[in-house]
Amino acid sequence: MYAWKGTILRVNLTSGEIKKEKLSPQDAKDYIGARGLASKILYDEVDPSVDPLGPDNKLMFATGPLTGTYATSGGRYNVVTKGPLTGAIAASNSGGYFGPELKYAGYDLVIFEGRAKKPVYLHIYNDEVELRDAGDLWGKDTHETTEKLVERHGENFKVACIGPGGEQQVLFANVINDMHRAAGRSGVGAVMGSKQLKAIVVRGTTGLKVADNQGFTDAVMRARKAMQEDPTTSEGLPTFGTNVLVNVINQSGLFPTRNFQESFFPEADKTSGETMASTLLVRNKGCFACIIDCGRVTAVPEGPYKGEGEGPEYETAWAFGAQCGVDDLEAISKANYICNELGIDTITMGSTIACAMELYEKGIVTEDDVGMDLSFGNAEAMVKMTEAAGLRRGFGDKLALGSHRLASEYGVPELSMSVKRLEMPAYDPRGAQGMALEYATSNRGGCHVRGYMISPEIMGVPQKLDPDVTEEKAAWLKTFQDLTAALDSSGICLFTTFAIGADEISAMLSKATGVEYSTEAFMEAGDRIYNLERLFNMEAGFTHEEDTLPRRLLEEPISAGPGRGKVARLDEMKGEYYQVRGWAADGKPTAEKLAELGL
């Protein structure tokens, strides 16, 4: 096989047995790799009704065929499992350098089964694979863990690990690789913690082969040229990072504020990428084979929020900022650093604190319950609650379950701004109807990166759509969702799609693998993956009734700002979306659709 390594590593944590298996060429062709291939194996091998934190759930680290090549931004890998926060399928995408190193060691995928009797980590050096004791690492944060493992094994080893958040099974714990890159959302780190798996440390020297060297080089250079000419990938993201969106989204009137009670934050610029660039930014940083360099190395040099690390990214700056009514960028950065060190998701963390702040504002929880004033805008409380949740201390133990369970405990689940129990990110869907449909139908819940309709609705890429119109949004969203599913499976970064599309990606994939992926075949693979994920969720107990939004967004118009008077008009789009997808009126894929896709 070309581009794929052709080997799956299977690790039984209960017995300690480690096996190497051949990758099915047909599965590789049909599901590409990473998100798609691991989801196929999860569906085949795991009962969708399994307890996500039980030993029968499986955890997979999966690369794509373009991972580790010099394809544009080809440094991605996915962590796939059943997520404990949502109960739905979870595929968490991360960059950095860990994914390519796993590929160079000779593996397309690592499958973890069972549960270890004591904390362990997996050591991989090409063919040498063994489980080792992690007792001395348990309890340490992600930075300490990474530093100790690199010191122990050598500077060329790459590390993916969990922090205390994953160990204590915070339901939105992340896997952190390369110290600062996160496989986030859904709680994949909690699954890793439930298995008493602290880390994977890997070194690979086997290299990669592509089918057509010159053809692959030509396809990559065409893609790179397009990215170098695109203003988002050549100017906006390199200059200000993802946080360049703060002012754009706020001025468009869909910047969720104070737990989505409002959609415009007057102090937004204080938390923007432009402000970060002039205050906290140390330098840019890119992932493997990336020409965008959107990462931000930052530092707060002194004061109560002193710290250093990477970020905050746009979603994080929003979650700890406008969502909590906080305009202190140093406090936001501190909360971000804490999340990375403890290994917890910033979007869910910030939104869960915002939910708690609204509970406090309404008198449903009190200062006695929380242990401090939890009013909107209290930056100090926001930072303290972040640490308390990651360590499951005091009121933080309730926050560690996410906003849906928190609000439900107090009898007001409608105050959780989540879909399928996953907190929505930094775009109010009342101001962008395509995003309303995306949140409602995303296979992992309230997620923006499964079908980023902000691109056409706000940014005008690949063409400008009216964000207030519902017509034709179903077809647009299906295209974006299928493209993203295939792209995630290939091993390159979503941000490339601001400049390139299925034509360029399928060309790189074809020349790398030797398998002819036409644009249509590439998109069909995305459709197949999306439907497979839908099948897993439906067998896990989800129905079309969960394809909805919080009542606030459907019934309460935006009260002020550029988006004033708008609501999410989901009912105008959902039926059409099911039809475009080839699903029945109850949201189930039809027999004809499944046959078409070979499912």
Coordinates of C-alpha atoms in Angstrom, one line a residue:
M1 CA 0.0 0.0 0.0
Y2 CA 1.1 3.6 -0.7
A3 CA 0.5 6.4 1.8
W4 CA -1.2 4.0 4.2
K5 CA 1.2 1.9 6.2
G6 CA -1.1 -1.1 6.1
T7 CA -0.8 -2.0 9.7
I8 CA -3.2 -1.7 12.7
L9 CA -1.9 -2.0 16.2
R10 CA -4.3 -3.6 18.7
V11 CA -3.6 -3.3 22.4
N12 CA -5.6 -5.2 25.0
L13 CA -5.1 -3.3 28.2
T14 CA -6.8 -5.9 30.3
S15 CA -4.5 -8.8 29.3
G16 CA -1.5 -6.8 28.1
E17 CA -1.6 -8.5 24.7
I18 CA -0.4 -6.5 21.7
K19 CA -1.1 -7.6 18.1
K20 CA -0.4 -6.2 14.7
E21 CA -3.0 -6.7 12.0
K22 CA -3.3 -6.0 8.3
L23 CA -5.3 -3.0 7.3
S24 CA -8.1 -3.9 4.8
P25 CA -7.4 -2.3 1.5
Q26 CA -11.1 -2.1 0.7
D27 CA -11.9 -0.4 4.1
A28 CA -9.0 2.0 3.5
K29 CA -10.4 2.9 0.0
D30 CA -14.0 3.3 1.2
Y31 CA -13.3 5.1 4.5
I32 CA -9.9 6.8 3.6
G33 CA -8.5 6.7 7.1
A34 CA -8.4 8.6 10.5
R35 CA -12.0 9.7 11.3
G36 CA -13.7 7.5 8.7
L37 CA -11.6 4.3 9.1
A38 CA -11.7 4.4 12.9
S39 CA -15.5 5.1 12.9
K40 CA -15.9 2.0 10.6
I41 CA -14.0 -0.2 13.1
L42 CA -15.9 1.3 16.1
Y43 CA -19.2 0.6 14.4
D44 CA -18.1 -3.0 13.6
E45 CA -16.6 -3.9 16.9
V46 CA -18.4 -1.8 19.6
D47 CA -22.1 -2.1 20.7
P48 CA -23.4 1.5 20.3
S49 CA -25.2 1.1 23.7
V50 CA -21.9 0.5 25.5
D51 CA -21.0 2.5 28.7
P52 CA -18.5 5.0 27.3
L53 CA -16.4 4.7 30.5
G54 CA -16.7 1.0 30.7
P55 CA -14.0 -1.5 29.6
D56 CA -16.0 -2.6 26.5
N57 CA -15.7 0.8 24.8
K58 CA -12.7 1.1 22.5
L59 CA -10.4 4.0 22.0
M60 CA -8.6 4.6 18.7
F61 CA -5.8 6.8 17.6
A62 CA -6.0 7.0 13.8
T63 CA -4.0 8.7 11.1
G64 CA -5.0 9.4 7.5
P65 CA -3.1 8.5 4.3
L66 CA -1.9 12.1 3.9
T67 CA -0.8 12.3 7.6
G68 CA 3.0 12.6 7.6
T69 CA 3.3 13.5 3.9
Y70 CA 4.2 16.9 2.7
A71 CA 0.6 17.4 1.7
T72 CA -0.6 20.9 2.7
S73 CA -1.0 20.8 6.5
G74 CA -0.8 17.0 6.6
G75 CA -0.2 16.7 10.3
R76 CA -3.7 15.6 11.6
Y77 CA -4.9 12.5 13.4
N78 CA -8.2 11.6 15.1
V79 CA -9.1 10.0 18.4
V80 CA -12.3 8.0 18.0
T81 CA -14.5 6.4 20.6
K82 CA -18.0 6.7 22.1
G83 CA -18.0 10.0 23.9
P84 CA -19.1 10.1 27.6
L85 CA -20.3 13.7 27.5
T86 CA -22.8 13.0 24.7
G87 CA -23.2 9.3 24.4
A88 CA -22.7 9.8 20.7
I89 CA -19.8 8.8 18.4
A90 CA -16.7 11.0 19.1
A91 CA -14.0 11.8 16.6
S92 CA -11.6 14.4 17.9
N93 CA -9.2 15.9 15.5
S94 CA -5.7 17.2 16.5
G95 CA -2.6 18.6 14.8
G96 CA 0.9 19.1 16.0
Y97 CA 3.5 16.3 15.3
F98 CA 2.2 13.3 17.1
G99 CA 0.1 11.9 14.2
P100 CA 3.0 11.9 11.7
E101 CA 5.3 10.2 14.2
L102 CA 2.8 7.4 14.7
K103 CA 2.6 7.0 11.0
Y104 CA 6.4 6.9 10.7
A105 CA 6.5 4.2 13.4
G106 CA 4.5 2.0 10.9
Y107 CA 0.9 2.3 12.1
D108 CA -2.3 3.7 10.5
L109 CA -4.3 3.1 13.7
V110 CA -3.9 2.0 17.3
I111 CA -6.9 0.3 19.0
F112 CA -7.1 0.2 22.8
E113 CA -9.4 -2.4 24.3
G114 CA -10.3 -3.3 27.9
R115 CA -8.9 -1.6 31.0
A116 CA -5.5 -1.8 32.7
K117 CA -5.2 -2.9 36.3
K118 CA -3.0 0.0 37.1
P119 CA -1.8 3.2 35.2
V120 CA 0.2 2.4 32.1
Y121 CA 1.5 4.1 29.0
L122 CA 2.3 2.7 25.6
H123 CA 5.8 2.9 24.3
I124 CA 6.3 2.6 20.6
Y125 CA 9.6 2.7 18.7
N126 CA 8.9 1.3 15.2
D127 CA 8.3 -2.5 15.7
E128 CA 9.1 -2.3 19.5
V129 CA 5.8 -1.9 21.3
E130 CA 5.2 -2.4 25.0
L131 CA 3.0 -1.2 27.9
R132 CA 5.0 0.3 30.7
D133 CA 4.1 1.4 34.3
A134 CA 2.8 4.9 34.6
G135 CA 2.4 5.0 38.3
D136 CA 5.0 7.9 38.6
L137 CA 3.1 9.9 36.0
W138 CA -0.4 9.5 37.3
G139 CA -1.6 12.8 38.8
K140 CA 0.8 14.9 36.8
D141 CA -0.5 17.5 34.3
T142 CA 0.0 17.2 30.6
H143 CA 3.1 19.4 30.5
E144 CA 4.9 17.5 33.3
T145 CA 3.9 14.2 31.8
T146 CA 5.2 15.2 28.4
E147 CA 8.5 16.6 29.8
K148 CA 9.2 13.5 31.8
L149 CA 8.5 11.1 29.0
V150 CA 10.6 13.1 26.5
E151 CA 13.4 13.2 29.1
R152 CA 13.1 9.5 29.7
H153 CA 13.0 8.3 26.1
G154 CA 14.6 11.1 24.0
E155 CA 13.8 14.4 22.5
N156 CA 12.7 12.8 19.2
F157 CA 9.8 11.0 20.8
K158 CA 6.3 12.5 20.6
V159 CA 3.7 12.3 23.3
A160 CA -0.1 12.2 23.6
C161 CA -1.4 12.1 27.1
I162 CA -4.1 13.0 29.6
G163 CA -3.9 15.2 32.6
P164 CA -5.8 15.1 35.9
G165 CA -9.0 15.9 34.0
G166 CA -8.8 12.7 32.1
E167 CA -7.7 10.7 35.1
Q168 CA -10.7 11.9 37.1
Q169 CA -13.0 11.4 34.1
V170 CA -14.2 15.0 33.7
L171 CA -16.7 14.3 31.0
F172 CA -15.1 16.8 28.6
A173 CA -11.5 15.8 29.2
N174 CA -9.2 16.0 26.2
V175 CA -6.2 14.1 24.9
I176 CA -3.2 16.6 24.7
N177 CA -0.3 16.0 22.3
D178 CA 2.9 17.9 21.8
M179 CA 2.0 19.8 25.1
H180 CA -0.4 22.2 23.5
R181 CA -2.5 20.5 20.7
A182 CA -5.8 19.0 21.8
A183 CA -8.1 16.3 20.6
G184 CA -11.1 17.9 22.2
R185 CA -14.8 17.9 22.6
S186 CA -16.9 14.8 23.6
G187 CA -14.6 13.6 26.4
V188 CA -12.1 11.3 24.6
G189 CA -9.6 12.0 27.4
A190 CA -12.1 10.7 30.0
V191 CA -12.3 7.4 28.1
M192 CA -8.5 7.2 28.1
G193 CA -8.5 7.9 31.8
S194 CA -11.2 5.2 32.4
K195 CA -8.8 2.7 30.8
Q196 CA -5.9 3.8 33.1
L197 CA -3.9 4.8 30.0
K198 CA -1.9 7.8 30.8
A199 CA 0.0 8.3 27.5
I200 CA 1.4 7.1 24.2
V201 CA 5.0 7.9 23.5
V202 CA 6.1 7.2 20.0
R203 CA 9.2 7.4 17.8
G204 CA 9.1 6.3 14.1
T205 CA 11.8 6.1 11.5
T206 CA 10.2 3.9 8.8
G207 CA 9.3 6.8 6.4
L208 CA 6.5 6.9 3.9
K209 CA 6.0 6.1 0.2
V210 CA 3.6 7.7 -2.2
A211 CA 2.5 6.1 -5.4
D212 CA 3.4 8.9 -7.8
N213 CA 6.1 11.1 -6.5
Q214 CA 6.0 13.7 -9.3
G215 CA 2.3 13.7 -9.5
F216 CA 1.9 14.1 -5.8
T217 CA 4.4 17.0 -5.7
D218 CA 2.6 18.7 -8.5
A219 CA -0.8 18.3 -6.7
V220 CA 0.7 19.6 -3.4
M221 CA 2.3 22.6 -5.1
R222 CA -1.0 23.6 -6.7
A223 CA -2.8 23.4 -3.4
R224 CA 0.0 25.4 -1.7
K225 CA -0.2 28.1 -4.4
A226 CA -3.9 28.5 -3.8
M227 CA -3.3 28.8 -0.1
Q228 CA -0.6 31.4 -0.6
E229 CA -2.9 33.5 -2.7
D230 CA -6.0 33.2 -0.4
P231 CA -6.3 36.2 2.0
T232 CA -7.5 34.0 4.9
T233 CA -4.8 31.4 4.8
S234 CA -2.0 33.8 3.8
E235 CA -2.9 36.9 5.8
G236 CA -5.7 36.7 8.3
L237 CA -4.8 33.4 10.1
P238 CA -1.0 33.9 10.1
T239 CA -1.3 37.5 11.3
F240 CA -4.0 37.2 14.0
G241 CA -4.7 33.5 14.4
T242 CA -8.2 32.1 14.7
N243 CA -9.0 34.9 17.1
V244 CA -9.2 37.2 14.1
L245 CA -12.9 36.2 14.1
V246 CA -13.9 38.0 17.3
N247 CA -14.6 41.4 15.8
V248 CA -15.9 39.9 12.6
I249 CA -18.5 37.7 14.3
N250 CA -19.4 40.3 16.9
Q251 CA -20.0 43.0 14.3
S252 CA -22.2 40.5 12.4
G253 CA -24.4 40.2 15.4
L254 CA -23.9 36.5 16.2
F255 CA -21.3 36.6 19.0
P256 CA -23.0 34.7 21.9
T257 CA -22.8 36.6 25.1
R258 CA -23.7 35.7 28.7
N259 CA -24.8 32.1 27.9
F260 CA -26.5 33.1 24.6
Q261 CA -28.8 35.6 26.4
E262 CA -27.3 38.2 24.0
S263 CA -25.4 38.1 20.7
F264 CA -23.3 41.2 20.8
F265 CA -20.5 42.0 23.3
P266 CA -19.5 45.7 23.5
E267 CA -16.1 44.9 24.9
A268 CA -15.3 42.2 22.3
D269 CA -12.2 44.0 20.9
K270 CA -10.5 43.6 24.2
T271 CA -10.4 39.9 23.7
S272 CA -9.7 39.9 19.9
G273 CA -6.8 38.6 17.9
E274 CA -5.7 42.1 17.1
T275 CA -5.5 42.9 20.8
M276 CA -3.7 39.6 21.5
A277 CA -1.1 40.4 18.8
S278 CA -0.3 43.8 20.4
T279 CA -0.1 42.5 24.0
L280 CA 0.4 38.8 24.8
L281 CA 1.7 37.3 21.5
V282 CA 5.3 35.9 21.6
R283 CA 5.4 34.3 18.2
N284 CA 3.4 32.3 15.7
K285 CA 3.6 28.5 15.6
G286 CA 2.6 26.0 13.0
C287 CA 1.8 22.3 13.0
F288 CA 3.6 19.6 10.8
A289 CA 3.8 20.6 7.1
C290 CA 1.8 23.8 7.7
I291 CA 2.3 27.0 5.8
I292 CA -0.5 28.9 7.7
D293 CA 1.1 29.0 11.2
C294 CA -2.1 30.0 12.9
G295 CA -0.9 28.9 16.4
R296 CA -0.2 31.6 19.0
V297 CA 2.5 31.2 21.5
T298 CA 1.6 33.7 24.3
A299 CA 2.6 34.8 27.7
V300 CA 1.1 36.8 30.6
P301 CA 4.4 38.0 32.2
E302 CA 3.1 39.1 35.6
G303 CA 0.1 39.6 37.8
P304 CA -2.5 37.2 39.1
Y305 CA -2.9 35.5 35.8
K306 CA 0.8 35.0 35.1
G307 CA 1.5 32.1 32.7
E308 CA 2.6 31.0 29.3
G309 CA 1.6 28.5 26.6
E310 CA -0.3 28.4 23.4
G311 CA -3.6 30.2 22.6
P312 CA -6.3 31.1 23.3
E313 CA -7.9 30.2 20.0
Y314 CA -11.1 32.0 18.9
E315 CA -13.5 29.5 20.5
T316 CA -11.6 29.7 23.8
A317 CA -11.4 33.5 23.8
W318 CA -15.1 33.5 23.3
A319 CA -16.0 30.7 25.8
F320 CA -14.1 32.4 28.7
G321 CA -14.7 35.8 27.4
A322 CA -18.1 37.0 26.0
Q323 CA -19.9 33.8 27.0
C324 CA -19.0 34.5 30.6
G325 CA -19.2 38.3 30.3
V326 CA -15.4 38.7 30.8
D327 CA -13.3 41.1 28.9
D328 CA -9.9 40.5 30.6
L329 CA -7.7 38.8 28.0
E330 CA -5.1 37.9 30.6
A331 CA -7.7 36.0 32.7
I332 CA -9.0 34.3 29.6
S333 CA -5.5 33.2 28.7
K334 CA -5.0 31.9 32.2
A335 CA -8.1 29.8 32.0
N336 CA -6.9 28.5 28.6
Y337 CA -3.5 27.5 30.1
I338 CA -5.2 25.7 33.0
C339 CA -7.3 23.7 30.5
N340 CA -4.3 22.6 28.5
E341 CA -2.4 21.6 31.6
L342 CA -5.3 19.7 33.2
G343 CA -6.4 18.4 29.8
I344 CA -10.0 19.6 29.5
D345 CA -12.1 21.1 26.7
T346 CA -12.2 24.9 26.7
I347 CA -15.5 25.3 24.8
T348 CA -17.5 23.1 27.2
M349 CA -15.6 24.4 30.2
G350 CA -16.4 28.1 29.4
S351 CA -20.0 27.4 28.4
T352 CA -20.6 25.3 31.6
I353 CA -19.3 28.1 33.7
A354 CA -21.5 30.5 31.8
C355 CA -24.5 28.2 32.4
A356 CA -23.6 28.3 36.1
M357 CA -23.4 32.1 36.0
E358 CA -26.9 32.2 34.7
L359 CA -28.1 29.8 37.4
Y360 CA -26.4 32.2 39.9
E361 CA -27.9 35.2 38.2
K362 CA -31.4 33.7 38.5
G363 CA -30.9 32.7 42.1
I364 CA -31.1 29.0 41.4
V365 CA -27.6 28.4 42.8
T366 CA -26.2 30.6 45.6
E367 CA -22.9 31.8 46.9
D368 CA -23.1 29.2 49.5
D369 CA -23.4 26.5 46.8
V370 CA -20.5 27.8 44.8
G371 CA -18.2 29.2 47.5
M372 CA -17.9 32.6 45.8
D373 CA -19.6 35.2 43.8
L374 CA -20.3 33.7 40.3
S375 CA -21.8 36.7 38.6
F376 CA -21.3 37.3 34.9
G377 CA -18.1 39.3 34.4
N378 CA -16.3 37.9 37.4
A379 CA -12.9 37.0 35.8
E380 CA -11.4 35.7 39.0
A381 CA -14.3 33.3 39.7
M382 CA -14.1 32.1 36.1
V383 CA -10.5 31.2 36.4
K384 CA -11.0 29.5 39.8
M385 CA -14.0 27.5 38.6
T386 CA -11.9 26.3 35.6
E387 CA -9.3 24.8 37.9
A388 CA -11.9 23.4 40.3
A389 CA -13.7 21.6 37.5
G390 CA -10.5 20.1 36.1
L391 CA -9.6 18.8 39.5
R392 CA -13.2 18.0 40.5
R393 CA -13.1 20.0 43.7
G394 CA -16.1 21.6 45.4
F395 CA -18.6 23.0 43.0
G396 CA -16.2 22.1 40.3
D397 CA -17.3 18.5 40.6
K398 CA -20.7 19.5 39.3
L399 CA -19.2 21.6 36.5
A400 CA -17.1 18.6 35.5
L401 CA -20.2 16.9 34.1
G402 CA -20.9 19.6 31.5
S403 CA -23.7 22.2 31.3
H404 CA -26.5 19.8 30.4
R405 CA -26.2 17.7 33.5
L406 CA -25.5 20.8 35.6
A407 CA -28.7 22.6 34.5
S408 CA -30.7 19.3 34.6
E409 CA -29.7 18.8 38.2
Y410 CA -31.3 22.1 39.1
G411 CA -34.4 21.5 37.0
V412 CA -33.7 23.8 34.2
P413 CA -32.1 21.8 31.3
E414 CA -33.1 24.5 28.9
L415 CA -30.4 26.8 30.3
S416 CA -27.7 24.4 28.8
M417 CA -26.7 25.8 25.5
S418 CA -25.9 22.4 24.0
V419 CA -27.1 20.0 21.3
K420 CA -27.0 16.3 22.2
R421 CA -25.3 17.4 25.4
L422 CA -22.3 19.0 23.6
E423 CA -22.0 22.8 24.2
M424 CA -22.3 24.9 21.1
P425 CA -19.4 27.1 20.1
A426 CA -19.0 30.8 19.3
Y427 CA -21.7 31.5 16.7
D428 CA -25.3 32.3 17.6
P429 CA -27.3 30.2 15.1
R430 CA -30.1 32.8 15.2
G431 CA -27.8 35.0 13.1
A432 CA -26.7 32.3 10.6
Q433 CA -29.4 29.8 9.6
G434 CA -27.0 27.3 8.1
M435 CA -25.2 27.0 11.4
A436 CA -28.5 26.4 13.1
L437 CA -29.0 23.4 10.9
E438 CA -25.4 22.3 11.3
Y439 CA -25.6 22.4 15.2
A440 CA -28.9 20.4 15.1
T441 CA -27.7 17.7 12.7
S442 CA -24.0 17.3 13.6
N443 CA -23.2 13.7 14.5
R444 CA -21.3 14.7 17.6
G445 CA -23.7 17.4 18.8
G446 CA -23.3 21.2 19.0
C447 CA -20.2 21.4 16.7
H448 CA -19.0 23.9 14.2
V449 CA -16.3 22.0 12.5
R450 CA -18.5 19.2 11.0
G451 CA -20.0 21.6 8.5
Y452 CA -18.6 25.2 8.9
M453 CA -21.4 27.2 7.3
I454 CA -19.9 30.4 8.7
S455 CA -17.6 30.2 5.7
P456 CA -20.2 31.0 3.1
E457 CA -22.7 32.8 5.4
I458 CA -20.3 35.3 6.9
M459 CA -16.9 35.0 5.2
G460 CA -18.2 34.5 1.7
V461 CA -16.1 31.4 1.0
P462 CA -16.5 29.8 -1.6
Q463 CA -19.4 32.3 -2.3
K464 CA -21.5 34.6 -0.2
L465 CA -24.8 33.3 1.1
D466 CA -27.4 35.4 2.9
P467 CA -27.1 34.2 6.6
D468 CA -30.8 34.9 7.2
V469 CA -32.1 32.9 4.3
T470 CA -33.1 29.2 4.9
E471 CA -33.6 28.2 1.3
E472 CA -31.0 25.8 -0.1
K473 CA -29.0 25.7 3.2
A474 CA -29.8 22.0 3.5
A475 CA -27.9 21.1 0.3
W476 CA -25.1 23.5 1.1
L477 CA -24.7 21.9 4.6
K478 CA -24.7 18.4 3.2
T479 CA -21.8 19.4 0.9
F480 CA -19.8 20.9 3.7
Q481 CA -20.4 18.0 6.1
D482 CA -19.4 15.4 3.4
L483 CA -16.4 17.4 2.4
T484 CA -15.3 17.7 6.1
A485 CA -15.8 14.0 6.8
A486 CA -13.6 13.1 3.9
L487 CA -11.0 15.7 4.6
D488 CA -10.8 14.7 8.3
S489 CA -10.2 11.2 7.2
S490 CA -7.4 12.2 4.8
G491 CA -5.2 13.6 7.5
I492 CA -5.0 17.3 6.5
C493 CA -6.3 20.4 8.3
L494 CA -9.8 21.9 7.9
F495 CA -8.3 25.4 7.5
T496 CA -7.0 24.4 4.1
T497 CA -10.6 24.5 2.8
F498 CA -10.7 28.3 3.0
A499 CA -8.5 28.1 -0.2
I500 CA -8.8 24.6 -1.6
G501 CA -11.7 22.1 -2.0
A502 CA -12.5 18.5 -3.0
D503 CA -10.8 18.8 -6.4
E504 CA -7.4 19.6 -4.9
I505 CA -7.7 17.3 -1.9
S506 CA -8.8 14.3 -4.0
A507 CA -5.9 15.0 -6.4
M508 CA -3.3 14.8 -3.6
L509 CA -5.0 11.7 -2.2
S510 CA -5.0 9.9 -5.6
K511 CA -1.4 10.6 -6.3
A512 CA -0.3 9.6 -2.8
T513 CA -2.3 6.4 -2.5
G514 CA -2.4 5.2 -6.1
V515 CA -6.2 4.8 -5.6
E516 CA -8.1 6.9 -8.1
Y517 CA -10.3 9.3 -6.1
S518 CA -12.3 11.5 -8.4
T519 CA -13.9 14.5 -6.8
E520 CA -17.2 12.6 -6.8
A521 CA -15.7 9.5 -5.2
F522 CA -14.0 11.6 -2.5
M523 CA -17.3 13.3 -1.7
E524 CA -19.1 9.9 -1.7
A525 CA -16.6 8.6 0.9
G526 CA -17.6 11.6 3.0
D527 CA -21.3 10.8 2.6
R528 CA -20.6 7.2 3.5
I529 CA -18.7 8.2 6.7
Y530 CA -21.4 10.7 7.7
N531 CA -24.1 8.1 7.3
L532 CA -22.1 5.4 9.2
E533 CA -21.8 7.9 12.2
R534 CA -25.5 8.5 12.0
L535 CA -26.2 4.8 12.2
F536 CA -24.0 4.4 15.3
N537 CA -25.8 7.3 17.0
M538 CA -29.3 5.9 16.2
E539 CA -28.3 2.5 17.5
A540 CA -27.0 4.2 20.6
G541 CA -30.6 5.6 21.1
F542 CA -30.6 8.9 19.4
T543 CA -33.6 9.9 17.3
H544 CA -34.6 12.8 15.1
E545 CA -36.0 14.5 18.2
E546 CA -32.4 15.2 19.3
D547 CA -31.8 17.1 16.0
T548 CA -32.9 20.3 17.6
L549 CA -31.6 23.4 19.4
P550 CA -32.1 24.9 22.9
R551 CA -35.6 26.5 23.2
R552 CA -34.0 29.9 23.7
L553 CA -32.6 30.0 20.2
L554 CA -35.8 28.8 18.6
E555 CA -38.2 31.1 20.5
E556 CA -36.4 34.1 22.0
P557 CA -35.3 36.7 19.4
I558 CA -31.9 38.3 19.8
S559 CA -32.6 41.4 21.9
A560 CA -30.0 43.9 20.7
G561 CA -27.2 44.6 18.3
P562 CA -26.9 43.9 14.6
G563 CA -28.8 40.6 14.9
R564 CA -31.8 42.0 16.8
G565 CA -35.1 40.3 16.3
K566 CA -33.7 37.1 14.8
V567 CA -34.5 33.5 15.8
A568 CA -33.3 30.1 14.5
R569 CA -35.8 28.8 11.9
L570 CA -34.8 25.2 12.1
D571 CA -38.2 23.8 11.1
E572 CA -37.9 25.4 7.7
M573 CA -34.8 23.4 6.9
K574 CA -34.7 20.1 8.8
G575 CA -37.2 18.2 6.6
E576 CA -35.5 19.3 3.4
Y577 CA -32.1 18.3 4.9
Y578 CA -33.4 14.8 5.6
Q579 CA -34.6 14.6 2.0
V580 CA -31.3 15.8 0.6
R581 CA -29.5 13.3 2.7
G582 CA -31.7 10.4 1.5
W583 CA -33.1 9.9 4.9
A584 CA -36.7 9.1 5.9
A585 CA -38.9 11.7 7.6
D586 CA -37.8 10.3 11.0
G587 CA -34.2 11.0 10.2
K588 CA -33.2 7.4 9.5
P589 CA -31.1 6.6 6.5
T590 CA -33.3 4.7 4.0
A591 CA -32.4 1.2 2.8
E592 CA -31.8 2.7 -0.7
K593 CA -29.4 5.2 0.7
L594 CA -27.4 2.6 2.6
A595 CA -27.3 0.3 -0.5
E596 CA -26.0 3.2 -2.6
L597 CA -23.2 3.7 -0.1
G598 CA -22.4 0.1 0.4
L599 CA -23.4 0.2 4.0

